Amino acid sequence: MKIHLIDGTYELFRAYFAMPKSTGPADQPTGAARGLLQTLLSLLRQDDVTHIACAFDSEILSFRNDLFAGYKTGEDTPKDLRAQFELAERVASTLGLVVWRMMEFEADDAIATAACRWADDPAVEQVVMCSPDKDLAQVVRGSNVVSLDRRRDQVIDEAGVIDKFGVSPASIPDYLALVGDSADGIPGVPRWGAKSTAQVLQRYKHIEEIPNDASEWDIKVRGGNTLARNLSEKRELAALYKQLATLRLDVPISESLQCLEWQGARKSDYQALCVECGFDRFIDSPHKWQEDGATS
């Protein structure tokens, strides 16, 4: 079997900026949630999608904001998008998906925890993380745990991570700490660009192993003296940035693998939601239903 792990917040944001704005019968914003619904319905129609869960950031803030004031806060999230956060969770839930609602942690942490938990299960052929977020590249393992960018129809395995970033998955937190990640508010270390960072990490793997003095480096990197000096001056910050970029693998997920098996949409709840939101054209779209504990 394959396990599909969805970053619901990413899909909601993507739908918000890709779909025309729309409102429901009560004049509530629904466009992004409608786009998420279409995405999930499309995914569920695929034959190999049998075990699935969807993680959401119920709040943009997480434990990382306590570690670093500059970490993303979501203050610029449009109000009409934020108003659809709870609705998005209801969309996934009424479709019959396991929903992980993150408070202290982030959706990526839940996905990483689940991927690592079940990757070695003999019944699991592959874990598919349905998100292009570069943070998740650190979780990719061979072709057993992969990242899927559905918009580009691109599957990224371990070889793909190396091809894209120039480093192995284990070095991705170090890479993001040095280069920075504007989406998460991680500034990086001055002058450490993607090319030089990949070159150094190919040799030393982790920030902690990079010598402070470029004269001690056994590789030649353009601007090495400046890079080494900047890293030496920013060691503590680089360590903090790495901590921010490292996904947690201890999110308290209570479900068993069996719980992730999709049994169908919860018919009465799903159809009531469609009526409430004006999703009339999707009211009969799920190809499998749950009714009174049974599937049809």
PDB file of N, CA and C in Angstrom, residues 183-226:
ATOM      1  N   ALA A 183      10.225  32.019   3.046  1.00  0.00           N
ATOM      2  CA  ALA A 183       8.842  31.630   3.328  1.00  0.00           C
ATOM      3  C   ALA A 183       8.611  31.412   4.815  1.00  0.00           C
ATOM      4  N   ASP A 184       9.651  30.972   5.520  1.00  0.00           N
ATOM      5  CA  ASP A 184       9.534  30.714   6.956  1.00  0.00           C
ATOM      6  C   ASP A 184      10.148  31.819   7.809  1.00  0.00           C
ATOM      7  N   GLY A 185      10.703  32.833   7.178  1.00  0.00           N
ATOM      8  CA  GLY A 185      11.305  33.917   7.946  1.00  0.00           C
ATOM      9  C   GLY A 185      12.685  33.593   8.478  1.00  0.00           C
ATOM     10  N   ILE A 186      13.384  32.647   7.854  1.00  0.00           N
ATOM     11  CA  ILE A 186      14.750  32.297   8.258  1.00  0.00           C
ATOM     12  C   ILE A 186      15.710  33.069   7.365  1.00  0.00           C
ATOM     13  N   PRO A 187      16.487  33.997   7.914  1.00  0.00           N
ATOM     14  CA  PRO A 187      17.305  34.882   7.080  1.00  0.00           C
ATOM     15  C   PRO A 187      18.556  34.248   6.495  1.00  0.00           C
ATOM     16  N   GLY A 188      19.068  33.178   7.120  1.00  0.00           N
ATOM     17  CA  GLY A 188      20.297  32.560   6.640  1.00  0.00           C
ATOM     18  C   GLY A 188      21.533  33.327   7.071  1.00  0.00           C
ATOM     19  N   VAL A 189      22.683  32.848   6.614  1.00  0.00           N
ATOM     20  CA  VAL A 189      23.968  33.468   6.945  1.00  0.00           C
ATOM     21  C   VAL A 189      24.430  34.286   5.737  1.00  0.00           C
ATOM     22  N   PRO A 190      24.870  35.530   5.937  1.00  0.00           N
ATOM     23  CA  PRO A 190      25.264  36.383   4.816  1.00  0.00           C
ATOM     24  C   PRO A 190      26.271  35.721   3.876  1.00  0.00           C
ATOM     25  N   ARG A 191      26.025  35.885   2.582  1.00  0.00           N
ATOM     26  CA  ARG A 191      26.892  35.439   1.491  1.00  0.00           C
ATOM     27  C   ARG A 191      26.845  33.941   1.224  1.00  0.00           C
ATOM     28  N   TRP A 192      26.112  33.200   2.039  1.00  0.00           N
ATOM     29  CA  TRP A 192      25.999  31.764   1.785  1.00  0.00           C
ATOM     30  C   TRP A 192      24.857  31.536   0.786  1.00  0.00           C
ATOM     31  N   GLY A 193      25.239  31.367  -0.483  1.00  0.00           N
ATOM     32  CA  GLY A 193      24.251  31.103  -1.516  1.00  0.00           C
ATOM     33  C   GLY A 193      24.046  29.611  -1.723  1.00  0.00           C
ATOM     34  N   ALA A 194      23.121  29.279  -2.595  1.00  0.00           N
ATOM     35  CA  ALA A 194      22.776  27.870  -2.812  1.00  0.00           C
ATOM     36  C   ALA A 194      23.969  27.058  -3.310  1.00  0.00           C
ATOM     37  N   LYS A 195      24.723  27.601  -4.247  1.00  0.00           N
ATOM     38  CA  LYS A 195      25.826  26.853  -4.849  1.00  0.00           C
ATOM     39  C   LYS A 195      26.950  26.610  -3.855  1.00  0.00           C
ATOM     40  N   SER A 196      27.378  27.664  -3.163  1.00  0.00           N
ATOM     41  CA  SER A 196      28.481  27.507  -2.209  1.00  0.00           C
ATOM     42  C   SER A 196      28.064  26.641  -1.029  1.00  0.00           C
ATOM     43  N   THR A 197      26.831  26.794  -0.585  1.00  0.00           N
ATOM     44  CA  THR A 197      26.345  25.989   0.536  1.00  0.00           C
ATOM     45  C   THR A 197      26.334  24.511   0.175  1.00  0.00           C
ATOM     46  N   ALA A 198      25.833  24.195  -1.016  1.00  0.00           N
ATOM     47  CA  ALA A 198      25.806  22.797  -1.452  1.00  0.00           C
ATOM     48  C   ALA A 198      27.217  22.235  -1.542  1.00  0.00           C
ATOM     49  N   GLN A 199      28.131  23.033  -2.050  1.00  0.00           N
ATOM     50  CA  GLN A 199      29.513  22.572  -2.202  1.00  0.00           C
ATOM     51  C   GLN A 199      30.144  22.253  -0.848  1.00  0.00           C
ATOM     52  N   VAL A 200      29.930  23.124   0.123  1.00  0.00           N
ATOM     53  CA  VAL A 200      30.514  22.912   1.449  1.00  0.00           C
ATOM     54  C   VAL A 200      29.841  21.737   2.165  1.00  0.00           C
ATOM     55  N   LEU A 201      28.527  21.650   2.065  1.00  0.00           N
ATOM     56  CA  LEU A 201      27.818  20.574   2.762  1.00  0.00           C
ATOM     57  C   LEU A 201      28.037  19.215   2.113  1.00  0.00           C
ATOM     58  N   GLN A 202      28.352  19.201   0.831  1.00  0.00           N
ATOM     59  CA  GLN A 202      28.716  17.929   0.203  1.00  0.00           C
ATOM     60  C   GLN A 202      29.941  17.333   0.883  1.00  0.00           C
ATOM     61  N   ARG A 203      30.808  18.206   1.359  1.00  0.00           N
ATOM     62  CA  ARG A 203      32.030  17.741   2.030  1.00  0.00           C
ATOM     63  C   ARG A 203      31.811  17.529   3.520  1.00  0.00           C
ATOM     64  N   TYR A 204      31.154  18.480   4.195  1.00  0.00           N
ATOM     65  CA  TYR A 204      31.100  18.434   5.662  1.00  0.00           C
ATOM     66  C   TYR A 204      29.748  17.974   6.225  1.00  0.00           C
ATOM     67  N   LYS A 205      28.729  17.875   5.381  1.00  0.00           N
ATOM     68  CA  LYS A 205      27.414  17.342   5.751  1.00  0.00           C
ATOM     69  C   LYS A 205      26.599  18.250   6.681  1.00  0.00           C
ATOM     70  N   HIS A 206      27.233  18.702   7.770  1.00  0.00           N
ATOM     71  CA  HIS A 206      26.483  19.470   8.768  1.00  0.00           C
ATOM     72  C   HIS A 206      27.261  20.713   9.195  1.00  0.00           C
ATOM     73  N   ILE A 207      26.541  21.742   9.602  1.00  0.00           N
ATOM     74  CA  ILE A 207      27.152  23.007  10.004  1.00  0.00           C
ATOM     75  C   ILE A 207      28.195  22.800  11.087  1.00  0.00           C
ATOM     76  N   GLU A 208      27.894  21.919  12.035  1.00  0.00           N
ATOM     77  CA  GLU A 208      28.789  21.701  13.175  1.00  0.00           C
ATOM     78  C   GLU A 208      30.157  21.181  12.751  1.00  0.00           C
ATOM     79  N   GLU A 209      30.217  20.576  11.574  1.00  0.00           N
ATOM     80  CA  GLU A 209      31.472  19.979  11.106  1.00  0.00           C
ATOM     81  C   GLU A 209      32.295  20.924  10.234  1.00  0.00           C
ATOM     82  N   ILE A 210      31.750  22.088   9.915  1.00  0.00           N
ATOM     83  CA  ILE A 210      32.471  23.032   9.054  1.00  0.00           C
ATOM     84  C   ILE A 210      33.487  23.803   9.890  1.00  0.00           C
ATOM     85  N   PRO A 211      34.783  23.728   9.561  1.00  0.00           N
ATOM     86  CA  PRO A 211      35.799  24.467  10.326  1.00  0.00           C
ATOM     87  C   PRO A 211      35.557  25.974  10.268  1.00  0.00           C
ATOM     88  N   ASN A 212      35.911  26.665  11.338  1.00  0.00           N
ATOM     89  CA  ASN A 212      35.736  28.114  11.395  1.00  0.00           C
ATOM     90  C   ASN A 212      36.644  28.854  10.426  1.00  0.00           C
ATOM     91  N   ASP A 213      37.831  28.319  10.216  1.00  0.00           N
ATOM     92  CA  ASP A 213      38.834  28.980   9.385  1.00  0.00           C
ATOM     93  C   ASP A 213      38.878  28.309   8.020  1.00  0.00           C
ATOM     94  N   ALA A 214      38.759  29.098   6.971  1.00  0.00           N
ATOM     95  CA  ALA A 214      38.760  28.540   5.618  1.00  0.00           C
ATOM     96  C   ALA A 214      40.074  27.845   5.290  1.00  0.00           C
ATOM     97  N   SER A 215      41.150  28.220   5.980  1.00  0.00           N
ATOM     98  CA  SER A 215      42.436  27.562   5.734  1.00  0.00           C
ATOM     99  C   SER A 215      42.403  26.098   6.153  1.00  0.00           C
ATOM    100  N   GLU A 216      41.427  25.747   6.986  1.00  0.00           N
ATOM    101  CA  GLU A 216      41.282  24.359   7.418  1.00  0.00           C
ATOM    102  C   GLU A 216      40.335  23.565   6.518  1.00  0.00           C
ATOM    103  N   TRP A 217      39.707  24.243   5.575  1.00  0.00           N
ATOM    104  CA  TRP A 217      38.829  23.537   4.641  1.00  0.00           C
ATOM    105  C   TRP A 217      39.679  22.737   3.661  1.00  0.00           C
ATOM    106  N   ASP A 218      39.257  21.538   3.356  1.00  0.00           N
ATOM    107  CA  ASP A 218      39.998  20.750   2.373  1.00  0.00           C
ATOM    108  C   ASP A 218      39.276  20.734   1.023  1.00  0.00           C
ATOM    109  N   ILE A 219      38.470  21.753   0.794  1.00  0.00           N
ATOM    110  CA  ILE A 219      37.854  21.981  -0.512  1.00  0.00           C
ATOM    111  C   ILE A 219      38.035  23.449  -0.863  1.00  0.00           C
ATOM    112  N   LYS A 220      38.050  23.738  -2.146  1.00  0.00           N
ATOM    113  CA  LYS A 220      38.179  25.113  -2.595  1.00  0.00           C
ATOM    114  C   LYS A 220      36.801  25.637  -2.988  1.00  0.00           C
ATOM    115  N   VAL A 221      36.410  26.711  -2.321  1.00  0.00           N
ATOM    116  CA  VAL A 221      35.109  27.323  -2.578  1.00  0.00           C
ATOM    117  C   VAL A 221      35.323  28.806  -2.844  1.00  0.00           C
ATOM    118  N   ARG A 222      34.712  29.305  -3.887  1.00  0.00           N
ATOM    119  CA  ARG A 222      34.855  30.723  -4.205  1.00  0.00           C
ATOM    120  C   ARG A 222      34.346  31.569  -3.041  1.00  0.00           C
ATOM    121  N   GLY A 223      35.173  32.522  -2.609  1.00  0.00           N
ATOM    122  CA  GLY A 223      34.800  33.380  -1.488  1.00  0.00           C
ATOM    123  C   GLY A 223      34.828  32.661  -0.160  1.00  0.00           C
ATOM    124  N   GLY A 224      35.614  31.579  -0.081  1.00  0.00           N
ATOM    125  CA  GLY A 224      35.644  30.752   1.121  1.00  0.00           C
ATOM    126  C   GLY A 224      36.003  31.513   2.387  1.00  0.00           C
ATOM    127  N   ASN A 225      36.937  32.439   2.288  1.00  0.00           N
ATOM    128  CA  ASN A 225      37.347  33.191   3.477  1.00  0.00           C
ATOM    129  C   ASN A 225      36.179  33.999   4.048  1.00  0.00           C
ATOM    130  N   THR A 226      35.429  34.639   3.159  1.00  0.00           N
ATOM    131  CA  THR A 226      34.272  35.420   3.606  1.00  0.00           C
ATOM    132  C   THR A 226      33.193  34.516   4.188  1.00  0.00           C
TER     133      THR A 226
END
